[in-house]
mmCIF file of C-alpha atoms in Angstrom:
data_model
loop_
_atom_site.group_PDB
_atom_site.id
_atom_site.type_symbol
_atom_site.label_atom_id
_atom_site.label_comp_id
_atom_site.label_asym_id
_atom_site.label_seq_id
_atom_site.Cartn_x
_atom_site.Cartn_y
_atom_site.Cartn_z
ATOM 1 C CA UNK D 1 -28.359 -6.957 -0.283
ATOM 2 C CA UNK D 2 -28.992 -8.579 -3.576
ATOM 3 C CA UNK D 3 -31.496 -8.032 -6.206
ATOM 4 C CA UNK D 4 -32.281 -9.510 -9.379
ATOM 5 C CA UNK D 5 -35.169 -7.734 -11.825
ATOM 6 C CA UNK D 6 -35.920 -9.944 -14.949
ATOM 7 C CA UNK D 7 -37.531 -7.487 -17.544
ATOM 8 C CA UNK D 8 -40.258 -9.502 -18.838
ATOM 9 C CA UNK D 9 -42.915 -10.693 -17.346
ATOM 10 C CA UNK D 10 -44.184 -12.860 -20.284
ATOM 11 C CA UNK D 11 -42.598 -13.621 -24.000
ATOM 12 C CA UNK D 12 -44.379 -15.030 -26.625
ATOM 13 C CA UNK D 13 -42.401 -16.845 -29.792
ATOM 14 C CA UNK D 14 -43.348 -18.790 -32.579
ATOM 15 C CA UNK D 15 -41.435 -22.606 -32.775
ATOM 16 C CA UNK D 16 -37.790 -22.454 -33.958
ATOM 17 C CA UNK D 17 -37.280 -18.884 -33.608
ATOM 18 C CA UNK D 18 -34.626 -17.746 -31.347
ATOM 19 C CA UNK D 19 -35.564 -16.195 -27.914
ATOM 20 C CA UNK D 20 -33.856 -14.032 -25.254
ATOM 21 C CA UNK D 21 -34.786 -13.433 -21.845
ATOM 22 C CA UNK D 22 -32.977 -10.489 -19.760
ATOM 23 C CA UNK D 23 -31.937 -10.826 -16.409
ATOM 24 C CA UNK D 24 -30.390 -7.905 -14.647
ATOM 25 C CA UNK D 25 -28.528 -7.766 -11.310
ATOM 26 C CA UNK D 26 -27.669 -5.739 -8.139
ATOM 27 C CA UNK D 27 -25.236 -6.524 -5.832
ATOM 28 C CA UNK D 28 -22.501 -5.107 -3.609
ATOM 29 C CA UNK D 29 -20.087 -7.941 -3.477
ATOM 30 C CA UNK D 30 -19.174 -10.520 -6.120
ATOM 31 C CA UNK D 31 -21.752 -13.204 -6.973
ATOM 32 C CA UNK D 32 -22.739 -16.108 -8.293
ATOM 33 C CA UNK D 33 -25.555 -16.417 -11.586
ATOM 34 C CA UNK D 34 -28.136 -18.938 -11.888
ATOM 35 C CA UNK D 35 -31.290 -19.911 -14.630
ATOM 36 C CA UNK D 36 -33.847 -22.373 -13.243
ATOM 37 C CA UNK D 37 -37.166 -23.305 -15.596
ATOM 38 C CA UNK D 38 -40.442 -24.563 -13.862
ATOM 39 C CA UNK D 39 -42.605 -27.063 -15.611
ATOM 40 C CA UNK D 40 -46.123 -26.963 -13.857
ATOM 41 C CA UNK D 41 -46.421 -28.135 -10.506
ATOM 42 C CA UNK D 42 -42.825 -28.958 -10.350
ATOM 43 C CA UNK D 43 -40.547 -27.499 -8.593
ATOM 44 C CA UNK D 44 -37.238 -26.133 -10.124
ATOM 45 C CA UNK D 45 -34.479 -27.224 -12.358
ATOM 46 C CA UNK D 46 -30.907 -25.671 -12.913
ATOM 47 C CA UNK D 47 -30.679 -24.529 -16.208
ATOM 48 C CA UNK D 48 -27.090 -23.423 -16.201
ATOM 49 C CA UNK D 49 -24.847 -21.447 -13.553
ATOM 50 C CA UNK D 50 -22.005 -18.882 -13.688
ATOM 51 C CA UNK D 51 -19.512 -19.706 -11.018
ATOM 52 C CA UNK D 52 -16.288 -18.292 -12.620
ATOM 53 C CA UNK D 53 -14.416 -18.357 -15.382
ATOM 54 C CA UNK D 54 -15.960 -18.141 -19.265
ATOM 55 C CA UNK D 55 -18.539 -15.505 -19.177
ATOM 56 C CA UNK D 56 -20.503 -17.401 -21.677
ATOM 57 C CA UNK D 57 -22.169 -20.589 -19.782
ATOM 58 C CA UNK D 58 -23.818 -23.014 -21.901
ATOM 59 C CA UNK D 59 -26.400 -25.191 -20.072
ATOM 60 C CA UNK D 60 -29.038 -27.833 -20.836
ATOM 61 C CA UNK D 61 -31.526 -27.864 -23.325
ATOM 62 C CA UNK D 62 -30.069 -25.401 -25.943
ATOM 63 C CA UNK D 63 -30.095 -22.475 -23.203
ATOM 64 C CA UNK D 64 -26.707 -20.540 -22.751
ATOM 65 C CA UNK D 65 -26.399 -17.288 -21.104
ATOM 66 C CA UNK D 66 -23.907 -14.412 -20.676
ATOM 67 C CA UNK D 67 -22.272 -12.758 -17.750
ATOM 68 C CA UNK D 68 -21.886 -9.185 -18.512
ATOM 69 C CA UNK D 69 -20.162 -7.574 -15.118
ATOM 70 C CA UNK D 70 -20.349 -4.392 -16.846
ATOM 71 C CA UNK D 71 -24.055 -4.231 -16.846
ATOM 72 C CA UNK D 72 -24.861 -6.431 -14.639
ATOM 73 C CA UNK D 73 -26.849 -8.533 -17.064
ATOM 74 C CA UNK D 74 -27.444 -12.179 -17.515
ATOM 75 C CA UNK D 75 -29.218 -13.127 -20.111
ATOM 76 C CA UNK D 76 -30.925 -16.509 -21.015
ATOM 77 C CA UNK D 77 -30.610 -17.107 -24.715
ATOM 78 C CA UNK D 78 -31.757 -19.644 -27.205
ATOM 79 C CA UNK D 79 -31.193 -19.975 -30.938
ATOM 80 C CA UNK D 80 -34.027 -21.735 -31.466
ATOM 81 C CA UNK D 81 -36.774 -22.971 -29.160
ATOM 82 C CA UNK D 82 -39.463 -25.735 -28.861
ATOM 83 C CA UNK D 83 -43.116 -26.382 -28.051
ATOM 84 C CA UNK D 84 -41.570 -28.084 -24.977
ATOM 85 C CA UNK D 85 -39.220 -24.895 -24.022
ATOM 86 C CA UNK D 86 -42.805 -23.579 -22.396
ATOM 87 C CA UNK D 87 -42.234 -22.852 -18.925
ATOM 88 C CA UNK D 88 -41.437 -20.302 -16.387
ATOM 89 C CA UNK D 89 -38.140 -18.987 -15.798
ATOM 90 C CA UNK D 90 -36.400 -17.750 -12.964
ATOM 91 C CA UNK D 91 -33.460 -15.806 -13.155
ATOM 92 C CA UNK D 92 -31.188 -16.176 -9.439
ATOM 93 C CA UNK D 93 -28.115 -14.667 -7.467
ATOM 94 C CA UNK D 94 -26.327 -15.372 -4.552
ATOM 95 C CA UNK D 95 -23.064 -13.657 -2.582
ATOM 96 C CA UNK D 96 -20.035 -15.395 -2.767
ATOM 97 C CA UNK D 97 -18.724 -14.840 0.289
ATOM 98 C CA UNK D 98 -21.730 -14.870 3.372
ATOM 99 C CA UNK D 99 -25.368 -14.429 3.139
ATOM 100 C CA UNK D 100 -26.146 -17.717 2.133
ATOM 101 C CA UNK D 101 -29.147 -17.569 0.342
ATOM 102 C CA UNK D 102 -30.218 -17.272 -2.937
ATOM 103 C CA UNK D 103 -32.718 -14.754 -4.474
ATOM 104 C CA UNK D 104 -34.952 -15.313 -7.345
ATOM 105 C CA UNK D 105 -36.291 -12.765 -10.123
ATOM 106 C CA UNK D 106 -40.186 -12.552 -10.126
ATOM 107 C CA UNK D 107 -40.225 -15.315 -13.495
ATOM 108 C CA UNK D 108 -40.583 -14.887 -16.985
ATOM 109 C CA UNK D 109 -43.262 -16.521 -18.394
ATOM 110 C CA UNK D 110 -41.765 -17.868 -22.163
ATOM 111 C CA UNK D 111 -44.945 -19.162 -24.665
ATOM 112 C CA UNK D 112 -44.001 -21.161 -27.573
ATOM 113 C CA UNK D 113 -46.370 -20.898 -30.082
ATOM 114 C CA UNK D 114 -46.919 -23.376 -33.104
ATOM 115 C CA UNK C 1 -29.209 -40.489 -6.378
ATOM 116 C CA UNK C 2 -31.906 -39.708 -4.802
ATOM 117 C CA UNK C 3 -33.213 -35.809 -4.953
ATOM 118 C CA UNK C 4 -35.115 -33.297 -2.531
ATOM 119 C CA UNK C 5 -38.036 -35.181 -0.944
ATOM 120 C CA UNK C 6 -41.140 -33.044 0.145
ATOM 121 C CA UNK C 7 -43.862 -34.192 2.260
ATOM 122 C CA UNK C 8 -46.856 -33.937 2.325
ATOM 123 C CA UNK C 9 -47.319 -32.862 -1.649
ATOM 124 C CA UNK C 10 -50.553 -31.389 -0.786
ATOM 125 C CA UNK C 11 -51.835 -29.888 2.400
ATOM 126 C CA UNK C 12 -55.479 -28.533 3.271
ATOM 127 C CA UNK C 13 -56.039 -26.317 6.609
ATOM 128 C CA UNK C 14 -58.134 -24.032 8.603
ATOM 129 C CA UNK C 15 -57.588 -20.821 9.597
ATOM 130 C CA UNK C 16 -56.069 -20.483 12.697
ATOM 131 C CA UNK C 17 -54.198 -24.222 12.528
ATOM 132 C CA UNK C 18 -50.562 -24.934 12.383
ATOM 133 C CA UNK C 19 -48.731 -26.257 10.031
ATOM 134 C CA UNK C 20 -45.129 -29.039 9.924
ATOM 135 C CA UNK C 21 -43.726 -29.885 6.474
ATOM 136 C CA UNK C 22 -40.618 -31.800 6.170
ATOM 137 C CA UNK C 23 -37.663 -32.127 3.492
ATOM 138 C CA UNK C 24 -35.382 -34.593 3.058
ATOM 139 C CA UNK C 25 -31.999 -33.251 0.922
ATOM 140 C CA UNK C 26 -29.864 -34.715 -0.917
ATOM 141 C CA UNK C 27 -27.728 -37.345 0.524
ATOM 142 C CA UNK C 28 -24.622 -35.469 1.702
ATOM 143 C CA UNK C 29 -25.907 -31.633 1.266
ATOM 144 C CA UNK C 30 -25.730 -29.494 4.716
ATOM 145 C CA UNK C 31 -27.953 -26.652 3.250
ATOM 146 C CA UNK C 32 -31.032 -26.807 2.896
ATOM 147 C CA UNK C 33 -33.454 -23.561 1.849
ATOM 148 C CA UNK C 34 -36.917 -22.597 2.602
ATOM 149 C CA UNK C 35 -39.009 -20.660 -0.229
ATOM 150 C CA UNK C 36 -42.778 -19.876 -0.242
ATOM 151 C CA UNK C 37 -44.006 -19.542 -4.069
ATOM 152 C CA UNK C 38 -47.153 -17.475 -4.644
ATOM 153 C CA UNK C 39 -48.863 -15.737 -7.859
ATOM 154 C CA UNK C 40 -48.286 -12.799 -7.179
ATOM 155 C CA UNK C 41 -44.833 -12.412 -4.690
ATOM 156 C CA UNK C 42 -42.640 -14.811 -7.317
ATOM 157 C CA UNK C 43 -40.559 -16.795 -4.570
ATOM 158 C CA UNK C 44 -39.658 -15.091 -1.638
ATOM 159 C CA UNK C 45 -36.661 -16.517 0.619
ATOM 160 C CA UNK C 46 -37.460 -18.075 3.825
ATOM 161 C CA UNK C 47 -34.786 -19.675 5.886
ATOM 162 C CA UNK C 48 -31.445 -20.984 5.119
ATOM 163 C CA UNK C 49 -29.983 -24.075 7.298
ATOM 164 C CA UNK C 50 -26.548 -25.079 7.518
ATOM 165 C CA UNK C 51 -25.240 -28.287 9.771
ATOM 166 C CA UNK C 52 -28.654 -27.326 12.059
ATOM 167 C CA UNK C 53 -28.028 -23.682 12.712
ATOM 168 C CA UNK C 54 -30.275 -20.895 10.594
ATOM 169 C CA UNK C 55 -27.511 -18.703 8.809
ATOM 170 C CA UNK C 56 -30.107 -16.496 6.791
ATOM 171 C CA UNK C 57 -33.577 -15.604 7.190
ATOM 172 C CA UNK C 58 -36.093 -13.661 4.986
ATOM 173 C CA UNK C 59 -38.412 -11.126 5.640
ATOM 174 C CA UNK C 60 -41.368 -13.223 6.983
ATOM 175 C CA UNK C 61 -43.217 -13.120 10.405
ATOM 176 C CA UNK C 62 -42.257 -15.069 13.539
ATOM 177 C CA UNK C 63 -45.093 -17.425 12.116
ATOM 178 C CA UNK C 64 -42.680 -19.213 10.012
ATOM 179 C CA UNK C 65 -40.227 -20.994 11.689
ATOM 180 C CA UNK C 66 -38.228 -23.699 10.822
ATOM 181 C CA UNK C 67 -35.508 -26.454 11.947
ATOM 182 C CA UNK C 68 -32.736 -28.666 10.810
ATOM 183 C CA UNK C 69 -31.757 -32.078 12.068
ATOM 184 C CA UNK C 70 -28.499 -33.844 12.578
ATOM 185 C CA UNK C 71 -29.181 -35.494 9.295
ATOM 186 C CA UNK C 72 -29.984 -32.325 7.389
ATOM 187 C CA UNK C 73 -33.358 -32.864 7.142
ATOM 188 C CA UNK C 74 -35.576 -30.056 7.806
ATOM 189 C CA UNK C 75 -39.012 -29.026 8.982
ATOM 190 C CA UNK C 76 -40.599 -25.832 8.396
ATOM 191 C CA UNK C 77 -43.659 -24.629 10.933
ATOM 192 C CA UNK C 78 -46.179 -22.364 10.300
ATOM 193 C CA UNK C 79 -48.438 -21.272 13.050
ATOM 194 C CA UNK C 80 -51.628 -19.512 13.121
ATOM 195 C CA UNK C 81 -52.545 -19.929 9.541
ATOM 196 C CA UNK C 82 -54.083 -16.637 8.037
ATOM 197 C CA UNK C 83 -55.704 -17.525 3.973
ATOM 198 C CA UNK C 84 -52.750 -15.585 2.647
ATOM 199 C CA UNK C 85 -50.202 -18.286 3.417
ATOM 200 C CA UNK C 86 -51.746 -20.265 0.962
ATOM 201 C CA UNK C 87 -48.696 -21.133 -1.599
ATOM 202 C CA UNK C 88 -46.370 -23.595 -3.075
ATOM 203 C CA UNK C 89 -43.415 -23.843 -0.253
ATOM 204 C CA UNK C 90 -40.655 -25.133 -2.047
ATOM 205 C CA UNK C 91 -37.154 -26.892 -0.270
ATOM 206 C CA UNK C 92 -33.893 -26.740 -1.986
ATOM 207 C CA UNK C 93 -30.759 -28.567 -0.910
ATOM 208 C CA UNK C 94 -27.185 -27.480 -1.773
ATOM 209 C CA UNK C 95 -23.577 -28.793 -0.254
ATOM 210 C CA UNK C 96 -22.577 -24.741 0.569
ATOM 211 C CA UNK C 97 -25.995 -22.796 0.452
ATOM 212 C CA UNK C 98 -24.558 -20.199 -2.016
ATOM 213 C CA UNK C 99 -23.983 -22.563 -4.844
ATOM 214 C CA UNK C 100 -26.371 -24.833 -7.149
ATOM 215 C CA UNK C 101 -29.561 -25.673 -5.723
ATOM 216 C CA UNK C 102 -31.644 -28.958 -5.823
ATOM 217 C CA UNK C 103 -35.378 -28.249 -5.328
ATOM 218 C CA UNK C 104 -37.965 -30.385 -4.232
ATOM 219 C CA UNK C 105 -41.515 -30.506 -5.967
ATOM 220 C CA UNK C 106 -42.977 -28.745 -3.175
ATOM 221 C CA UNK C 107 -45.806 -28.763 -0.831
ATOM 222 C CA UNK C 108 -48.658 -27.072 -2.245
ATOM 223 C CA UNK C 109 -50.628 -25.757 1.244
ATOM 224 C CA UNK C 110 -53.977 -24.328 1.238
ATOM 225 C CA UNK C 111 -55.870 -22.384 3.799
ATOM 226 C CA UNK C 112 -59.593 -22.620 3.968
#
């Protein structure tokens, strides 16, 4: 079965400074990566995904991550982040092959500051 | 195109009630997702549907059922309400199940 930890439960930053937010993996078979934010009583909104190829995904918003197989990291990165960036973040992974459902890290809670 | 529709958007109940909220997917996804969202379990998995058969199903308590309809629409039951089950239940359409998911804006349920 599939796991996903996300390392911090909240990051503060001030505006225009760049942010990370880990994501680490566990998996037996080969999967597929996911970033969704969530915006206050909304629900969620892809980020960016890791299907194949190019281990560095760029998705909306400034956000790109990186698939790192090795360590089974994916991190959520962003050079340089607005007011608006505040949200929560979930980190996701699901099997390629079976299972059929996707599981979410517990969030990361990122607060721009001015 | 249209996205995930989720109704009712808000839901009071009493202990000991049932429960039926419906999702509508996107227009030609066959997967639709079940996910209860709470404070302090993040979102926990429910029930995956694929062309009306459940292919996956969480850890959660014969309580929770759910169904899907030959149009991919979905309903997800809850029975006997207990005050914990108060939570943001969130739907989320895909065309696979595996791949990128479309979430609805959730039915925020409350048990009194």
């Amino acid at each position: 079965a599939q796991s996903v930890t996300q390392l911090d439960s909240q990051v503060p930053v001030f505006e225009e400074a760049p942010v990370e937010l880990r994501c680490n993996y566990s998996s037996s078979v080969s999967v597929y990566l996911f970033w969704y934010v969530q915006y206050p009583n909304q629900g969620l909104q892809l980020l960016l995904k890791y299907l194949s190829g190019s281990t560095l995904v760029k998705g909306i918003n400034g956000f790109e991550a990186e698939f790192n197989k090795s360590q089974t990291s994916f991190h959520l990165r962003k050079p340089s982040v607005h007011i608006s960036d505040t949200a929560e973040y979930f980190c996701a992974v699901s099997e390629r092959t079976g299972g059929f459902k996707t599981i979410f890290g517990a969030g990361t809670r990122l607060f721009v500051k001015a | 195109k249209a996205g995930v529709t989720q109704t009712p958007r808000y839901l009071i109940k009493t202990r000991g009630q049932q429960v039926t909220l419906s999702c509508s997917p996107i227009s030609g996804h066959r997967s639709v997702s079940w996910y209860q969202q709470t404070p302090g379990q993040g979102l926990q998995f429910l029930f995956e549907y694929f062309s009306e058969t459940q292919r996956n199903k969480g850890n959660f308590p014969g309580r929770f059922s759910g169904r899907q309809f030959s149009n991919s629409r979905s309903e997800m039951n809850v029975s006997t309400l207990e005050l914990g089950d108060s939570a943001l239940y969130l739907c989320a359409s895909s065309p696979q199940g595996n791949t990128e998911a479309f979430f609805g804006q959730g039915t925020r349920l409350t048990v009194v």
